[in-house]
mmCIF file of N, CA and C in Angstrom:
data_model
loop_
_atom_site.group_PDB
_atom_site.id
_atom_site.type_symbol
_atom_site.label_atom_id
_atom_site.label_comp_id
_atom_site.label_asym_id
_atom_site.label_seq_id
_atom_site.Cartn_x
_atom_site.Cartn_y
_atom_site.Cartn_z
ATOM 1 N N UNK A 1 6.710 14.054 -18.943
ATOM 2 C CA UNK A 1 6.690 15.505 -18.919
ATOM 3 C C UNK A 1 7.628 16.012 -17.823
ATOM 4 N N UNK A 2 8.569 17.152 -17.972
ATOM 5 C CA UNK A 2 9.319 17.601 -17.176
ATOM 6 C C UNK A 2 8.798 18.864 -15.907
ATOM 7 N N UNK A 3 9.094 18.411 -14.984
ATOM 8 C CA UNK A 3 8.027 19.289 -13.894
ATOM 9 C C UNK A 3 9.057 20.726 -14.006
ATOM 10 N N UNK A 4 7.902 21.781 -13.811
ATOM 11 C CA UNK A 4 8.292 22.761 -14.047
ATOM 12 C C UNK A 4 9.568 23.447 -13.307
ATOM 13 N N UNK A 5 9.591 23.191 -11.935
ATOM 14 C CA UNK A 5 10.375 23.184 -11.191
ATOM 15 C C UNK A 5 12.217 22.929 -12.094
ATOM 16 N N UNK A 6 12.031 21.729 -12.702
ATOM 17 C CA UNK A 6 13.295 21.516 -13.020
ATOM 18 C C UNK A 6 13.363 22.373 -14.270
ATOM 19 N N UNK A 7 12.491 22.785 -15.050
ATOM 20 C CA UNK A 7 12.834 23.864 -16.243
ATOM 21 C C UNK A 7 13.120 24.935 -15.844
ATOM 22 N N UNK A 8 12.310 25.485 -14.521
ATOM 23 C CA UNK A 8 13.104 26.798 -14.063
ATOM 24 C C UNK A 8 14.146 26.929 -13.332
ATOM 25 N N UNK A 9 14.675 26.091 -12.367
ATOM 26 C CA UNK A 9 15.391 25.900 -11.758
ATOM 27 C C UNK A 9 16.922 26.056 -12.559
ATOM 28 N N UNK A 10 17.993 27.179 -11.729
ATOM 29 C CA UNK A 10 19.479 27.391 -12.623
ATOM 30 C C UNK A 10 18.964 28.747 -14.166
ATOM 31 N N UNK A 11 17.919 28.746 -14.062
ATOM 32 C CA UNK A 11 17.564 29.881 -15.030
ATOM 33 C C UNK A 11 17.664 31.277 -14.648
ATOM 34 N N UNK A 12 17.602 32.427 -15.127
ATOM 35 C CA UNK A 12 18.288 33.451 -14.924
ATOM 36 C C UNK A 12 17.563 34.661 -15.420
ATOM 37 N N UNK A 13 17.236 35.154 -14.406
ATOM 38 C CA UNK A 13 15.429 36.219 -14.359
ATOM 39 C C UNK A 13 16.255 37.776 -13.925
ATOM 40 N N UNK A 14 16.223 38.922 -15.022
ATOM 41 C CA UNK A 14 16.032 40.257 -14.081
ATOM 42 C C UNK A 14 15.023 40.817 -14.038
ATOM 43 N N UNK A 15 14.985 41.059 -12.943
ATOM 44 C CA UNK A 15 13.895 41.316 -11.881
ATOM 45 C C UNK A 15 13.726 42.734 -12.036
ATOM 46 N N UNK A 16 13.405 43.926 -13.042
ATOM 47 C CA UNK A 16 13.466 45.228 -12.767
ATOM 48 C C UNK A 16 11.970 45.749 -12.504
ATOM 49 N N UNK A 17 12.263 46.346 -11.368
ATOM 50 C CA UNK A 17 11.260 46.859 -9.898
ATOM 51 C C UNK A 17 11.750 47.628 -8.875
ATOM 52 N N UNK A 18 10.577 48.800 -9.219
ATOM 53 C CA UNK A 18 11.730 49.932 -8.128
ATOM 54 C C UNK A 18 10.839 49.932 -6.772
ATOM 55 N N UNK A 19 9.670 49.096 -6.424
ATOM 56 C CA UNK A 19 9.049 49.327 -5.317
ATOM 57 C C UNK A 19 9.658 48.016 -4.448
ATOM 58 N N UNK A 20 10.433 48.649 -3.330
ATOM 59 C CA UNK A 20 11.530 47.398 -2.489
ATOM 60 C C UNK A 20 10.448 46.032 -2.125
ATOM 61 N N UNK A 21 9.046 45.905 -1.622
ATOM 62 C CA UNK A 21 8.849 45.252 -1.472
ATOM 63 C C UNK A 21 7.982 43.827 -2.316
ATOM 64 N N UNK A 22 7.213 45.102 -3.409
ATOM 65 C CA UNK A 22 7.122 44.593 -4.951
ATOM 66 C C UNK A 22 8.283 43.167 -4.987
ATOM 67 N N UNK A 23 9.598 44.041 -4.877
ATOM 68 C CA UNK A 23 10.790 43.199 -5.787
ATOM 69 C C UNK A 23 11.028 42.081 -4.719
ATOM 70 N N UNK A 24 11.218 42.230 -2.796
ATOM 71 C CA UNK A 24 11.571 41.019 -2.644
ATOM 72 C C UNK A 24 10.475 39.931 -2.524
ATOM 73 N N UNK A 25 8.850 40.261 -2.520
ATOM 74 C CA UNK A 25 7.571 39.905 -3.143
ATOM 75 C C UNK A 25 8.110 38.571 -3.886
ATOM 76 N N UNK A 26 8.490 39.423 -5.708
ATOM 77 C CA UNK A 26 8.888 38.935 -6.646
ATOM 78 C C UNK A 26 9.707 37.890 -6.338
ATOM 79 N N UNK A 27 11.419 38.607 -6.083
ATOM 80 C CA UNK A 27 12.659 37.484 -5.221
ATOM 81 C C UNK A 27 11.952 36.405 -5.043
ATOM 82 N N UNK A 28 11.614 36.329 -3.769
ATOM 83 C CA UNK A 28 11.287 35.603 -2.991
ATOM 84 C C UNK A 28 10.620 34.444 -3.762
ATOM 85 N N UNK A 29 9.540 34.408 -4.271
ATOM 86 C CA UNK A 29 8.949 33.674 -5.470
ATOM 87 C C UNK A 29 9.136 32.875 -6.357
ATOM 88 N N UNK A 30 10.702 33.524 -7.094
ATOM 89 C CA UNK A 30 11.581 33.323 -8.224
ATOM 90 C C UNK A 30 12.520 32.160 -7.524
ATOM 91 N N UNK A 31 13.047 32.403 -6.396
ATOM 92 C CA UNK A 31 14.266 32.151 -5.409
ATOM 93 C C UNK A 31 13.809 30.877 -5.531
ATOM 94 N N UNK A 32 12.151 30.353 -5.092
ATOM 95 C CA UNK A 32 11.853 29.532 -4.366
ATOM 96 C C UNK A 32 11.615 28.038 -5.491
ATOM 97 N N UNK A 33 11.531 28.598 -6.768
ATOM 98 C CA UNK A 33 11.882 27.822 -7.799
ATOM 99 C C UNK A 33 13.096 27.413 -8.104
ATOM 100 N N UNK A 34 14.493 28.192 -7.297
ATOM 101 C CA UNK A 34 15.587 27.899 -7.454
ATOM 102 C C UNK A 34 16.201 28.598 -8.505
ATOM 103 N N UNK A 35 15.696 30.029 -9.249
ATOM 104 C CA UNK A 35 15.642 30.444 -9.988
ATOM 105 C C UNK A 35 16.506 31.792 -9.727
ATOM 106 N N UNK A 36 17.894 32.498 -10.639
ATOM 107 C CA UNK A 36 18.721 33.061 -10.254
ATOM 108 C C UNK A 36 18.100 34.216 -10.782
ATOM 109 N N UNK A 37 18.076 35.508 -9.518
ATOM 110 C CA UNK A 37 17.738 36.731 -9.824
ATOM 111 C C UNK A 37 18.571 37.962 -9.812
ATOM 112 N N UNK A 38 19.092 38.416 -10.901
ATOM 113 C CA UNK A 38 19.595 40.215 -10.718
ATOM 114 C C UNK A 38 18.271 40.975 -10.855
ATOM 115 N N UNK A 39 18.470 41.825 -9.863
ATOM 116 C CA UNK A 39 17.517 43.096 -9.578
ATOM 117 C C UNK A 39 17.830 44.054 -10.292
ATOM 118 N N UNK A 40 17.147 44.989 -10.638
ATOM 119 C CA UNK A 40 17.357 46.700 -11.310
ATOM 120 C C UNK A 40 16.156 47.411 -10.823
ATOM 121 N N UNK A 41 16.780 48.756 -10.615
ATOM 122 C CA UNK A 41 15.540 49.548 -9.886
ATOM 123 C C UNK A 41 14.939 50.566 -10.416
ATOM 124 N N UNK A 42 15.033 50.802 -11.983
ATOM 125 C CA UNK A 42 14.793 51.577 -12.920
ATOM 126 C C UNK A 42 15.254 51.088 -14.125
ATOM 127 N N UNK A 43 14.251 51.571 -15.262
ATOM 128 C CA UNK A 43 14.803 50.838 -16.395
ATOM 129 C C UNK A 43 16.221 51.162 -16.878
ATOM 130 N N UNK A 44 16.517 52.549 -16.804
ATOM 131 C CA UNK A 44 17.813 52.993 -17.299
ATOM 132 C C UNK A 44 18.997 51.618 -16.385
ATOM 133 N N UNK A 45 19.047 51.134 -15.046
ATOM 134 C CA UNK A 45 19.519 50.423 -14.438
ATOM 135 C C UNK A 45 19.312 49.240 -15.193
ATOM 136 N N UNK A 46 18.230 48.864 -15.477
ATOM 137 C CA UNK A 46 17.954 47.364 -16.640
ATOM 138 C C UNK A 46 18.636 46.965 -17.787
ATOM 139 N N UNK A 47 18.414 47.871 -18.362
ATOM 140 C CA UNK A 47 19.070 48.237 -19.453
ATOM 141 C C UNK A 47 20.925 48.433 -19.593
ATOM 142 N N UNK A 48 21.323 49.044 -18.462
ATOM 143 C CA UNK A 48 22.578 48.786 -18.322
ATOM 144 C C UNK A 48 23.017 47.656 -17.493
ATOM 145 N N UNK A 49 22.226 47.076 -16.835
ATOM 146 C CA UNK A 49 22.794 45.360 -16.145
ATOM 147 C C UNK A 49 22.527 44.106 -17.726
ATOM 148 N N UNK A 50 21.191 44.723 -18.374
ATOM 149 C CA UNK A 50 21.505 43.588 -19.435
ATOM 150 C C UNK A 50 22.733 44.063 -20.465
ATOM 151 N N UNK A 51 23.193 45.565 -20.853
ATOM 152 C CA UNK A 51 23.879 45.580 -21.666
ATOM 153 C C UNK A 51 25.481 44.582 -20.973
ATOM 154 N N UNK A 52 25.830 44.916 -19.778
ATOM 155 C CA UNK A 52 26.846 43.916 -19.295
ATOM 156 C C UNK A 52 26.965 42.994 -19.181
ATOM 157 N N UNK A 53 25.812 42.573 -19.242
ATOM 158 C CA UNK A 53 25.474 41.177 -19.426
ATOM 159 C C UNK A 53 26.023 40.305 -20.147
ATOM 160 N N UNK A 54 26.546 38.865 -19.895
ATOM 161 C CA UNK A 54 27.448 38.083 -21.008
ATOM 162 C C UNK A 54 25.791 37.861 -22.223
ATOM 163 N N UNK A 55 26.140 37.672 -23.127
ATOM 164 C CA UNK A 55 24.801 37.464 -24.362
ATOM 165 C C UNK A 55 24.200 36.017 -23.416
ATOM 166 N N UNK A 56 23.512 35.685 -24.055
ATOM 167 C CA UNK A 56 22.472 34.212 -23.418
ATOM 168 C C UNK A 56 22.466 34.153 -22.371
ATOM 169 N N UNK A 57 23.262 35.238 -21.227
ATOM 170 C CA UNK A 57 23.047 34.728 -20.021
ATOM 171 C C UNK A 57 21.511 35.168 -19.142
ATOM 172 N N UNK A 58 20.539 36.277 -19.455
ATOM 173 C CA UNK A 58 19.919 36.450 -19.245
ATOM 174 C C UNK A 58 18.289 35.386 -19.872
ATOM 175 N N UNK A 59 17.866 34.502 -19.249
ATOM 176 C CA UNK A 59 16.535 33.999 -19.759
ATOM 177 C C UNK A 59 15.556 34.969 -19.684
ATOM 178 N N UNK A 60 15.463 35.429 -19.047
ATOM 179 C CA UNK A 60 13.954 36.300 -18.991
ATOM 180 C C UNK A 60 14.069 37.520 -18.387
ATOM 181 N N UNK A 61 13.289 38.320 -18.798
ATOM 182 C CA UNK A 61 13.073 39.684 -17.823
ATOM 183 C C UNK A 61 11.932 40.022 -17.654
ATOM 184 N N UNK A 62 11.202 40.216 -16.226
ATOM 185 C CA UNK A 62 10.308 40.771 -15.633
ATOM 186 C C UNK A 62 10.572 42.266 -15.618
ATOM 187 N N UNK A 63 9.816 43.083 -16.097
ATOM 188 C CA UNK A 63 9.608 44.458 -16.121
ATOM 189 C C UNK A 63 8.467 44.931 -15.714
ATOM 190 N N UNK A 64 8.966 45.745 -14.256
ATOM 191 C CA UNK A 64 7.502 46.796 -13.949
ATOM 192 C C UNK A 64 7.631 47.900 -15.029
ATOM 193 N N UNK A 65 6.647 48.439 -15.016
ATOM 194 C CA UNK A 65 5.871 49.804 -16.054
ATOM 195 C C UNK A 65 6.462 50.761 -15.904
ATOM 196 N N UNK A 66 5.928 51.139 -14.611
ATOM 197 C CA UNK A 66 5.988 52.803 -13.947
ATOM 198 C C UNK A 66 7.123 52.599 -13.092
ATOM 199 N N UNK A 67 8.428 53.020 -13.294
ATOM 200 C CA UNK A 67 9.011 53.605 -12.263
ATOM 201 C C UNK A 67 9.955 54.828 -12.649
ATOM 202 N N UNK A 68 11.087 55.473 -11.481
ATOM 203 C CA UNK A 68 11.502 56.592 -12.084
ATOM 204 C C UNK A 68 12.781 56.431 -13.069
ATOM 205 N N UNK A 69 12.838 57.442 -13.466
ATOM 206 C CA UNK A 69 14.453 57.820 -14.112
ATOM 207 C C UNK A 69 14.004 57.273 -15.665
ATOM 208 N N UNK A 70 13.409 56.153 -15.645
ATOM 209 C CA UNK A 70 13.071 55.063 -16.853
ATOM 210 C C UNK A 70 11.847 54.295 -16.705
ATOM 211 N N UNK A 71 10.873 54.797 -17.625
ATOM 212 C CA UNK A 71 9.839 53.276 -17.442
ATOM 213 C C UNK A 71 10.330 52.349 -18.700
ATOM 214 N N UNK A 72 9.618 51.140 -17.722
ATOM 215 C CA UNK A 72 9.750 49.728 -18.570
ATOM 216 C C UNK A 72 9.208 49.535 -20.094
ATOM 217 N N UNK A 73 8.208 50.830 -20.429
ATOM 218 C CA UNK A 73 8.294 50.899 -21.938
ATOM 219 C C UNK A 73 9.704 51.520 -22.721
ATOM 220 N N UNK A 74 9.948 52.307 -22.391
ATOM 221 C CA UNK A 74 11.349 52.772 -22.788
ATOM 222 C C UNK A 74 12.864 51.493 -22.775
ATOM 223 N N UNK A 75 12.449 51.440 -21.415
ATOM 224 C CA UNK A 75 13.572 49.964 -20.895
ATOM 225 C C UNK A 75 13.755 49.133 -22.369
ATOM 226 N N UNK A 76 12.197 48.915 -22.506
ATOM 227 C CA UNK A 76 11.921 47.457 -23.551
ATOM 228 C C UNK A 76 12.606 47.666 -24.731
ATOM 229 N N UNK A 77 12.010 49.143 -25.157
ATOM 230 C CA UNK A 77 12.453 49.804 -26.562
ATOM 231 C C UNK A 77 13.931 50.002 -26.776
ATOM 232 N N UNK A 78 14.413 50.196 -25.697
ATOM 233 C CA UNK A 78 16.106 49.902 -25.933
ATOM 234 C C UNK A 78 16.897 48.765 -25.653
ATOM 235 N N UNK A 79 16.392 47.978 -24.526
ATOM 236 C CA UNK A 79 16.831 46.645 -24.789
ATOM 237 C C UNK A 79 16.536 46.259 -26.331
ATOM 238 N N UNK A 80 15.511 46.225 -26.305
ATOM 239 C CA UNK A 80 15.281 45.277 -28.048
ATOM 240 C C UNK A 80 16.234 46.385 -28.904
ATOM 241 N N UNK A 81 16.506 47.300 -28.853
ATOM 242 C CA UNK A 81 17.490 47.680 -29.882
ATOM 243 C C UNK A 81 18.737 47.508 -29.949
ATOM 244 N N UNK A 82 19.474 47.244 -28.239
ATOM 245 C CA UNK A 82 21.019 46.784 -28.182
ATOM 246 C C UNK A 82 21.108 46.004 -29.729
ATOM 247 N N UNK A 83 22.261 46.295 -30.081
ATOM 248 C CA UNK A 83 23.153 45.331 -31.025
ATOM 249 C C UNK A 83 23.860 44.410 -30.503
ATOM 250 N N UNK A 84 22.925 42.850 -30.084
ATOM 251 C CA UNK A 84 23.392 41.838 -29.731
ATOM 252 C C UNK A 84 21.834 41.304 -29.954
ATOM 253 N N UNK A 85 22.519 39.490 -30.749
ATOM 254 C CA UNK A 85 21.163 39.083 -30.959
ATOM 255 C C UNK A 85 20.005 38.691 -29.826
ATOM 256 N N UNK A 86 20.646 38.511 -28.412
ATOM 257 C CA UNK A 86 19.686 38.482 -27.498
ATOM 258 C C UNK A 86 18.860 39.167 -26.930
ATOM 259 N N UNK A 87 19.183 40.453 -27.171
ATOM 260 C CA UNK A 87 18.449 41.765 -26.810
ATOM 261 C C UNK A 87 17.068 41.281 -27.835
ATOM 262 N N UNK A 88 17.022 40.925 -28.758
ATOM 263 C CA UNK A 88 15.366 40.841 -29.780
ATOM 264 C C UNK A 88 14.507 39.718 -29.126
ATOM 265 N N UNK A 89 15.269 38.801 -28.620
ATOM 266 C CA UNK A 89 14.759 37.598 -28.383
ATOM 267 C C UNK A 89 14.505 36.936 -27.063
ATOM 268 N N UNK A 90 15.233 37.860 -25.629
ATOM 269 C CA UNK A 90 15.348 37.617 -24.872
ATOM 270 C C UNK A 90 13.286 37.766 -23.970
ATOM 271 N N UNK A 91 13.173 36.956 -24.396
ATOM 272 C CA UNK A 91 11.499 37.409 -23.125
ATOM 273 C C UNK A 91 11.423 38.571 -22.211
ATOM 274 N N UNK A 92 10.580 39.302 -22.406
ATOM 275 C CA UNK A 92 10.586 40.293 -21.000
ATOM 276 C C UNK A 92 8.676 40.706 -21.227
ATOM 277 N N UNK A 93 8.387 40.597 -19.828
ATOM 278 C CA UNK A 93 7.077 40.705 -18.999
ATOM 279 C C UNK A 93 7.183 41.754 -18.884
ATOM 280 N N UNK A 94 5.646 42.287 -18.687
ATOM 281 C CA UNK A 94 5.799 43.617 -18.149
ATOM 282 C C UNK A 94 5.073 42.637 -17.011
ATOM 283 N N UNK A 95 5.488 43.716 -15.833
ATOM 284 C CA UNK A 95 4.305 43.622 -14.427
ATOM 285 C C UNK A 95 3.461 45.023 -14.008
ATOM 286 N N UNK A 96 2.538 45.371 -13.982
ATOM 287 C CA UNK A 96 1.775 46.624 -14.093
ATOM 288 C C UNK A 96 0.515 46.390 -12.928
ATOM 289 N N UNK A 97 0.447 47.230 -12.410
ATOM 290 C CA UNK A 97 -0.752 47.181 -11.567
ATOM 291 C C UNK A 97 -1.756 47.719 -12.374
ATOM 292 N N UNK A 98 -1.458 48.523 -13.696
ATOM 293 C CA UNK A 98 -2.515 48.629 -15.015
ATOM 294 C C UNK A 98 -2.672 47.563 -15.876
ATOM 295 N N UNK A 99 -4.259 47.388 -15.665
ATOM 296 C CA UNK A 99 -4.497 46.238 -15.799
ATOM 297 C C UNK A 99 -5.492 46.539 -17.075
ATOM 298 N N UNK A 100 -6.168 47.378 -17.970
ATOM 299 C CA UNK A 100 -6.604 47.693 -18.976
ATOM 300 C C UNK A 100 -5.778 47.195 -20.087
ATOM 301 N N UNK A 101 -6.958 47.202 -21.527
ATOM 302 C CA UNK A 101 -6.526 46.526 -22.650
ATOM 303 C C UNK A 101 -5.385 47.372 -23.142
ATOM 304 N N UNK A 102 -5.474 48.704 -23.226
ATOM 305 C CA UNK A 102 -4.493 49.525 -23.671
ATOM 306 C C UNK A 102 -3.229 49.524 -23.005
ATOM 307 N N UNK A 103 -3.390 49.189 -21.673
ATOM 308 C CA UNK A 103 -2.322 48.901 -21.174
ATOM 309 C C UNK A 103 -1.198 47.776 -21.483
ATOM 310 N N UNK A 104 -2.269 46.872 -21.858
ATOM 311 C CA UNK A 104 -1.741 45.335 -22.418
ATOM 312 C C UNK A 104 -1.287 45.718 -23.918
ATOM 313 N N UNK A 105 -1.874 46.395 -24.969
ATOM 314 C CA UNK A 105 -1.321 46.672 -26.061
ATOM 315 C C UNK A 105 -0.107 48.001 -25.989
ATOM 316 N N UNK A 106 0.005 48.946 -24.612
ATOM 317 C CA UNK A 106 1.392 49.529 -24.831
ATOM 318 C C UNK A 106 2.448 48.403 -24.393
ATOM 319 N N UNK A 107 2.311 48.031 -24.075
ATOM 320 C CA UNK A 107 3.288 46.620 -23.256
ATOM 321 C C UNK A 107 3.784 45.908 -24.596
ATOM 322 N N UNK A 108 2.599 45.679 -25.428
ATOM 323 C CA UNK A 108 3.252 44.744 -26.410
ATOM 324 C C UNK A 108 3.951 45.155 -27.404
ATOM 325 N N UNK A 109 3.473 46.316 -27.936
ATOM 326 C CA UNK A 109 3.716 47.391 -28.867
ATOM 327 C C UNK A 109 5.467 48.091 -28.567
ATOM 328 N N UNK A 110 5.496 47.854 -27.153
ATOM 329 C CA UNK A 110 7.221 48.366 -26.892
ATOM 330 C C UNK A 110 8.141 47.147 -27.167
ATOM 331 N N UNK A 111 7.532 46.326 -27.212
ATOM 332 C CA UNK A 111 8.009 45.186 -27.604
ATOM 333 C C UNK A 111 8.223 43.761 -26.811
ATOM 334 N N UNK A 112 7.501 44.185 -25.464
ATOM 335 C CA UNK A 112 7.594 43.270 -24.469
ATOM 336 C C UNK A 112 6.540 42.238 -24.997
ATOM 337 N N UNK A 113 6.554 40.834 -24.140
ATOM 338 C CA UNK A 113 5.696 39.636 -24.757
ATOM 339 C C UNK A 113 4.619 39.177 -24.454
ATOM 340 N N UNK A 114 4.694 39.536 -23.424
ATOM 341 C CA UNK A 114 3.056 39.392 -22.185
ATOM 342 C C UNK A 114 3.279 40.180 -21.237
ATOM 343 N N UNK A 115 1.652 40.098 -20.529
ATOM 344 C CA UNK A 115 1.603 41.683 -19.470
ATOM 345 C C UNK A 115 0.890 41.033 -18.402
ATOM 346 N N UNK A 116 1.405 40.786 -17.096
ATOM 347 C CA UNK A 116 1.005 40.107 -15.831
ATOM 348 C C UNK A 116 0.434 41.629 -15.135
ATOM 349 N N UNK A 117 -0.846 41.667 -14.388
ATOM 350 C CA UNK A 117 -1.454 42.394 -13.311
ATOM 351 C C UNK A 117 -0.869 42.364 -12.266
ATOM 352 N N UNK A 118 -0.235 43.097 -11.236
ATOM 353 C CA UNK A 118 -0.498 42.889 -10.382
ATOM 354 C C UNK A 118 -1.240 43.379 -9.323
ATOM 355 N N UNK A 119 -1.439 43.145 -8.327
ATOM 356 C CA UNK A 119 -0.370 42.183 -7.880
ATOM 357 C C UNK A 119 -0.772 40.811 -8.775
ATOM 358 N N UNK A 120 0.627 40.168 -8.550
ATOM 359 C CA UNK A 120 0.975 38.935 -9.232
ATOM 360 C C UNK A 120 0.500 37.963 -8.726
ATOM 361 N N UNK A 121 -0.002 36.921 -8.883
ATOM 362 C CA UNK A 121 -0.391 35.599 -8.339
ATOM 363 C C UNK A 121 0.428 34.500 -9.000
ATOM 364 N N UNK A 122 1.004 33.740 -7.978
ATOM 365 C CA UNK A 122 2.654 32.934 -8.047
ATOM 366 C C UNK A 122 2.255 32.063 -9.099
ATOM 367 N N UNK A 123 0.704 31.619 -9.232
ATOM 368 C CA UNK A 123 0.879 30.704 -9.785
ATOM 369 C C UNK A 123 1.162 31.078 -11.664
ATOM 370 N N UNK A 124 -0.071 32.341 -11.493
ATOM 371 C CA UNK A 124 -0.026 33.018 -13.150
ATOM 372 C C UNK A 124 1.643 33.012 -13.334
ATOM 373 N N UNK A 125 2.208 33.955 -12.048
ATOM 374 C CA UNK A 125 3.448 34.231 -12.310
ATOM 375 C C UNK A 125 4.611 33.079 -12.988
ATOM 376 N N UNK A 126 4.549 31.877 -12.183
ATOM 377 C CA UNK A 126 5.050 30.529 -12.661
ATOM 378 C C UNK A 126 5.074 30.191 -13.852
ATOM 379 N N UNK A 127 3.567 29.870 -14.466
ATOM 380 C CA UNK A 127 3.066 29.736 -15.413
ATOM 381 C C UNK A 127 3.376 30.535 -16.983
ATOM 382 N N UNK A 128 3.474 32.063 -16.586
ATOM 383 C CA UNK A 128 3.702 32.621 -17.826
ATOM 384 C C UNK A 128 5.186 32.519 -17.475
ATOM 385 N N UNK A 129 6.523 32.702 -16.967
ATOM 386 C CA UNK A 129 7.704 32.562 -17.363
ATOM 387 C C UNK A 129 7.835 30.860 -17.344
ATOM 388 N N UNK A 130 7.263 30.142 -17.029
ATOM 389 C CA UNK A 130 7.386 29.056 -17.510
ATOM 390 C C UNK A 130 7.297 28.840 -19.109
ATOM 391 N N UNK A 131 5.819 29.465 -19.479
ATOM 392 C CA UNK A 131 5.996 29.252 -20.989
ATOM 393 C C UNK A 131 6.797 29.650 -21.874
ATOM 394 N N UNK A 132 7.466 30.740 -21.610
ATOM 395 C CA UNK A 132 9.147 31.447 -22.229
ATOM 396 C C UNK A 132 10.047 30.555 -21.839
ATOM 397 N N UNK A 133 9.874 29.645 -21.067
ATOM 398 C CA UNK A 133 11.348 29.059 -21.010
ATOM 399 C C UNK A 133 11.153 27.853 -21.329
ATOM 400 N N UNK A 134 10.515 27.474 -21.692
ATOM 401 C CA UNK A 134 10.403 25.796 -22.509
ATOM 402 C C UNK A 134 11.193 25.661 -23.599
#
């Protein structure tokens, strides 16, 4: 079995989170797996770092909920609509300090794949972008 470490490790996470310490929280976390992070600090910002984005280069995206200019339901709903096939397929989390069922079904319903509480616990955190990247 391949330790997780080496599946995440060289993989390629945006991190969109507009609360500074939330995100270097997050960083920090991601980093420590060896795991490459672009930040965005609003979804409208997400959304335009993945549209520049080369295609496949993004593995995963962590998305907070609530922040300004853009929330991460909106974010989701237009990432998944870019016209490029990675935008449908690319993983993205929400992270929410709303932690209710409805909360978990707007999350999924925008099209995101799973919905982490936070605050985050490294290990859940590990664990669920681990299972997207197998």
């Amino acid at each position: 079995m391949t330790k997780p470490e080496a599946v995440l490790a060289g993989k390629h996470i945006l991190l969109v989170e507009d609360n500074e310490i939330n995100q270097l929280v997050a960083m920090r976390l991601l980093e420590e797996e060896r795991i490459q992070v672009t930040c965005a600090v609003n979804g409208k910002d997400a959304v335009e770092t993945f549209e520049r984005s080369k295609p496949q280069s993004i593995d995963l995206i962590l998305m907070d909920i609530r922040m300004p200019v853009m929330d991460g339901l909106e974010a989701t709903r237009q990432i998944r609509a870019l016209n490029r096939p990675d935008a449908k397929t690319v993983p993205i989390i929400a992270m929410s300090a709303n932690a209710y069922e409805e909360d978990r079904q707007l999350s999924l319903s925008s099209g995101m794949n799973a919905h982490l509480s936070k605050p985050v616990e490294p290990k859940v955190l590990y664990d669920t972008v681990l299972a997207y990247m197998e």
